[in-house]
Amino acid sequence: LRVLESCEHYDKVDVLLVEFKRYLTVVLLGGMMNIAAEQRNWKRADKLWMLIVKKHGVKPSFVAYPAWAKVHLLCGRPAAAVRILHEMIAVGLGYSSKGACDHLQALLITYHSSLTDTCYG
């Protein structure tokens, strides 16, 4: 699955996720998030999360959530990364040291950002 995902054969991966749903693990989820991060493809990461976590019931870990958030951060979407990491806390998962650093980084970028050009003038 990871090889097909790396080669952007998304339709094949989506079909195989259904066929191999009993073999889906949080380790695969993290790997798929990392591939999406390398490809800078946040839409694909969100779709994979919906398929693997929401549809097939894989329980994400305190490692998988930051991997998903990393995709959004790398794609210039720090507010989405913050939302994902807040969701991780809301479901009762704690931080890893890397997850805490990622969350802080996303918060700093989000709070530093401005939607107006006046602060740059």
PDB file of C-alpha atoms in Angstrom, residues 12-111:
ATOM      1  CA  LYS A  12      -5.714   1.458  -6.250  1.00  0.00           C
ATOM      2  CA  VAL A  13      -4.831   2.272  -2.643  1.00  0.00           C
ATOM      3  CA  ASP A  14      -8.417   3.212  -1.840  1.00  0.00           C
ATOM      4  CA  VAL A  15      -9.669  -0.125  -3.222  1.00  0.00           C
ATOM      5  CA  LEU A  16      -7.007  -2.091  -1.358  1.00  0.00           C
ATOM      6  CA  LEU A  17      -7.806  -0.325   1.907  1.00  0.00           C
ATOM      7  CA  VAL A  18     -11.250  -1.918   1.712  1.00  0.00           C
ATOM      8  CA  GLU A  19      -9.893  -5.339   0.775  1.00  0.00           C
ATOM      9  CA  PHE A  20      -7.251  -5.339   3.521  1.00  0.00           C
ATOM     10  CA  LYS A  21      -9.177  -3.458   6.197  1.00  0.00           C
ATOM     11  CA  ARG A  22      -8.508  -6.095   8.847  1.00  0.00           C
ATOM     12  CA  TYR A  23      -4.769  -5.515   8.392  1.00  0.00           C
ATOM     13  CA  LEU A  24      -4.919  -1.738   8.780  1.00  0.00           C
ATOM     14  CA  THR A  25      -2.901  -0.486  11.751  1.00  0.00           C
ATOM     15  CA  VAL A  26      -1.846   2.773  13.320  1.00  0.00           C
ATOM     16  CA  VAL A  27       1.653   2.107  11.949  1.00  0.00           C
ATOM     17  CA  LEU A  28       0.290   2.062   8.396  1.00  0.00           C
ATOM     18  CA  LEU A  29      -1.716   5.204   9.161  1.00  0.00           C
ATOM     19  CA  GLY A  30       1.437   7.031  10.282  1.00  0.00           C
ATOM     20  CA  GLY A  31       3.327   5.858   7.218  1.00  0.00           C
ATOM     21  CA  MET A  32       0.579   7.026   4.909  1.00  0.00           C
ATOM     22  CA  MET A  33       0.536  10.420   6.634  1.00  0.00           C
ATOM     23  CA  ASN A  34       4.294  10.704   6.120  1.00  0.00           C
ATOM     24  CA  ILE A  35       3.921   9.949   2.424  1.00  0.00           C
ATOM     25  CA  ALA A  36       1.252  12.633   2.113  1.00  0.00           C
ATOM     26  CA  ALA A  37       3.596  15.034   3.925  1.00  0.00           C
ATOM     27  CA  GLU A  38       6.430  14.262   1.498  1.00  0.00           C
ATOM     28  CA  GLN A  39       4.058  14.901  -1.397  1.00  0.00           C
ATOM     29  CA  ARG A  40       2.697  18.068   0.271  1.00  0.00           C
ATOM     30  CA  ASN A  41      -0.813  16.721  -0.282  1.00  0.00           C
ATOM     31  CA  TRP A  42      -3.085  17.710   2.607  1.00  0.00           C
ATOM     32  CA  LYS A  43      -6.253  16.735   0.745  1.00  0.00           C
ATOM     33  CA  ARG A  44      -4.964  13.201   0.328  1.00  0.00           C
ATOM     34  CA  ALA A  45      -3.947  13.065   3.995  1.00  0.00           C
ATOM     35  CA  ASP A  46      -7.454  14.090   5.029  1.00  0.00           C
ATOM     36  CA  LYS A  47      -9.009  11.493   2.737  1.00  0.00           C
ATOM     37  CA  LEU A  48      -6.720   8.759   4.079  1.00  0.00           C
ATOM     38  CA  TRP A  49      -7.543   9.785   7.640  1.00  0.00           C
ATOM     39  CA  MET A  50     -11.257   9.573   6.875  1.00  0.00           C
ATOM     40  CA  LEU A  51     -10.873   6.162   5.226  1.00  0.00           C
ATOM     41  CA  ILE A  52      -8.510   4.554   7.717  1.00  0.00           C
ATOM     42  CA  VAL A  53      -9.705   6.130  10.978  1.00  0.00           C
ATOM     43  CA  LYS A  54     -13.322   7.086  10.475  1.00  0.00           C
ATOM     44  CA  LYS A  55     -14.469   4.407   8.031  1.00  0.00           C
ATOM     45  CA  HIS A  56     -12.308   1.432   9.033  1.00  0.00           C
ATOM     46  CA  GLY A  57     -11.971   2.198  12.731  1.00  0.00           C
ATOM     47  CA  VAL A  58      -8.201   2.310  13.225  1.00  0.00           C
ATOM     48  CA  LYS A  59      -7.528   4.109  16.516  1.00  0.00           C
ATOM     49  CA  PRO A  60      -4.968   6.867  15.951  1.00  0.00           C
ATOM     50  CA  SER A  61      -2.150   7.321  18.441  1.00  0.00           C
ATOM     51  CA  PHE A  62      -0.269  10.287  19.869  1.00  0.00           C
ATOM     52  CA  VAL A  63       2.179   9.693  17.006  1.00  0.00           C
ATOM     53  CA  ALA A  64      -0.398   9.509  14.200  1.00  0.00           C
ATOM     54  CA  TYR A  65      -2.111  12.797  15.040  1.00  0.00           C
ATOM     55  CA  PRO A  66       1.120  14.861  14.826  1.00  0.00           C
ATOM     56  CA  ALA A  67       1.958  13.093  11.543  1.00  0.00           C
ATOM     57  CA  TRP A  68      -1.402  14.249  10.151  1.00  0.00           C
ATOM     58  CA  ALA A  69      -0.854  17.745  11.541  1.00  0.00           C
ATOM     59  CA  LYS A  70       2.623  17.831   9.960  1.00  0.00           C
ATOM     60  CA  VAL A  71       1.058  17.422   6.517  1.00  0.00           C
ATOM     61  CA  HIS A  72      -1.010  20.546   7.061  1.00  0.00           C
ATOM     62  CA  LEU A  73       1.895  22.487   8.521  1.00  0.00           C
ATOM     63  CA  LEU A  74       4.102  21.637   5.534  1.00  0.00           C
ATOM     64  CA  CYS A  75       1.300  22.717   3.198  1.00  0.00           C
ATOM     65  CA  GLY A  76       1.084  26.154   4.820  1.00  0.00           C
ATOM     66  CA  ARG A  77      -2.015  25.356   6.851  1.00  0.00           C
ATOM     67  CA  PRO A  78      -0.954  25.941  10.465  1.00  0.00           C
ATOM     68  CA  ALA A  79      -4.502  26.598  11.692  1.00  0.00           C
ATOM     69  CA  ALA A  80      -5.562  23.166  10.421  1.00  0.00           C
ATOM     70  CA  ALA A  81      -2.563  21.628  12.179  1.00  0.00           C
ATOM     71  CA  VAL A  82      -3.605  23.316  15.428  1.00  0.00           C
ATOM     72  CA  ARG A  83      -7.166  22.011  15.013  1.00  0.00           C
ATOM     73  CA  ILE A  84      -5.870  18.462  14.512  1.00  0.00           C
ATOM     74  CA  LEU A  85      -3.645  18.637  17.577  1.00  0.00           C
ATOM     75  CA  HIS A  86      -6.500  20.074  19.644  1.00  0.00           C
ATOM     76  CA  GLU A  87      -8.580  17.091  18.512  1.00  0.00           C
ATOM     77  CA  MET A  88      -5.803  14.786  19.751  1.00  0.00           C
ATOM     78  CA  ILE A  89      -6.016  16.371  23.203  1.00  0.00           C
ATOM     79  CA  ALA A  90      -9.832  16.292  23.157  1.00  0.00           C
ATOM     80  CA  VAL A  91      -9.878  12.514  22.611  1.00  0.00           C
ATOM     81  CA  GLY A  92      -7.598  12.044  25.607  1.00  0.00           C
ATOM     82  CA  LEU A  93      -4.267  11.343  23.980  1.00  0.00           C
ATOM     83  CA  GLY A  94      -1.216  12.933  25.524  1.00  0.00           C
ATOM     84  CA  TYR A  95       1.732  14.531  23.825  1.00  0.00           C
ATOM     85  CA  SER A  96       4.977  13.023  22.777  1.00  0.00           C
ATOM     86  CA  SER A  97       7.845  15.491  23.015  1.00  0.00           C
ATOM     87  CA  LYS A  98       7.742  15.867  19.225  1.00  0.00           C
ATOM     88  CA  GLY A  99       3.981  16.347  19.261  1.00  0.00           C
ATOM     89  CA  ALA A 100       4.295  19.082  21.870  1.00  0.00           C
ATOM     90  CA  CYS A 101       6.948  20.862  19.781  1.00  0.00           C
ATOM     91  CA  ASP A 102       4.835  20.544  16.637  1.00  0.00           C
ATOM     92  CA  HIS A 103       1.808  21.951  18.444  1.00  0.00           C
ATOM     93  CA  LEU A 104       3.792  24.890  19.796  1.00  0.00           C
ATOM     94  CA  GLN A 105       5.253  25.589  16.349  1.00  0.00           C
ATOM     95  CA  ALA A 106       1.813  25.543  14.705  1.00  0.00           C
ATOM     96  CA  LEU A 107       0.411  27.829  17.413  1.00  0.00           C
ATOM     97  CA  LEU A 108       3.278  30.298  17.039  1.00  0.00           C
ATOM     98  CA  ILE A 109       2.848  30.452  13.278  1.00  0.00           C
ATOM     99  CA  THR A 110      -0.920  30.835  13.601  1.00  0.00           C
ATOM    100  CA  TYR A 111      -0.731  33.577  16.240  1.00  0.00           C
TER     101      TYR A 111
END
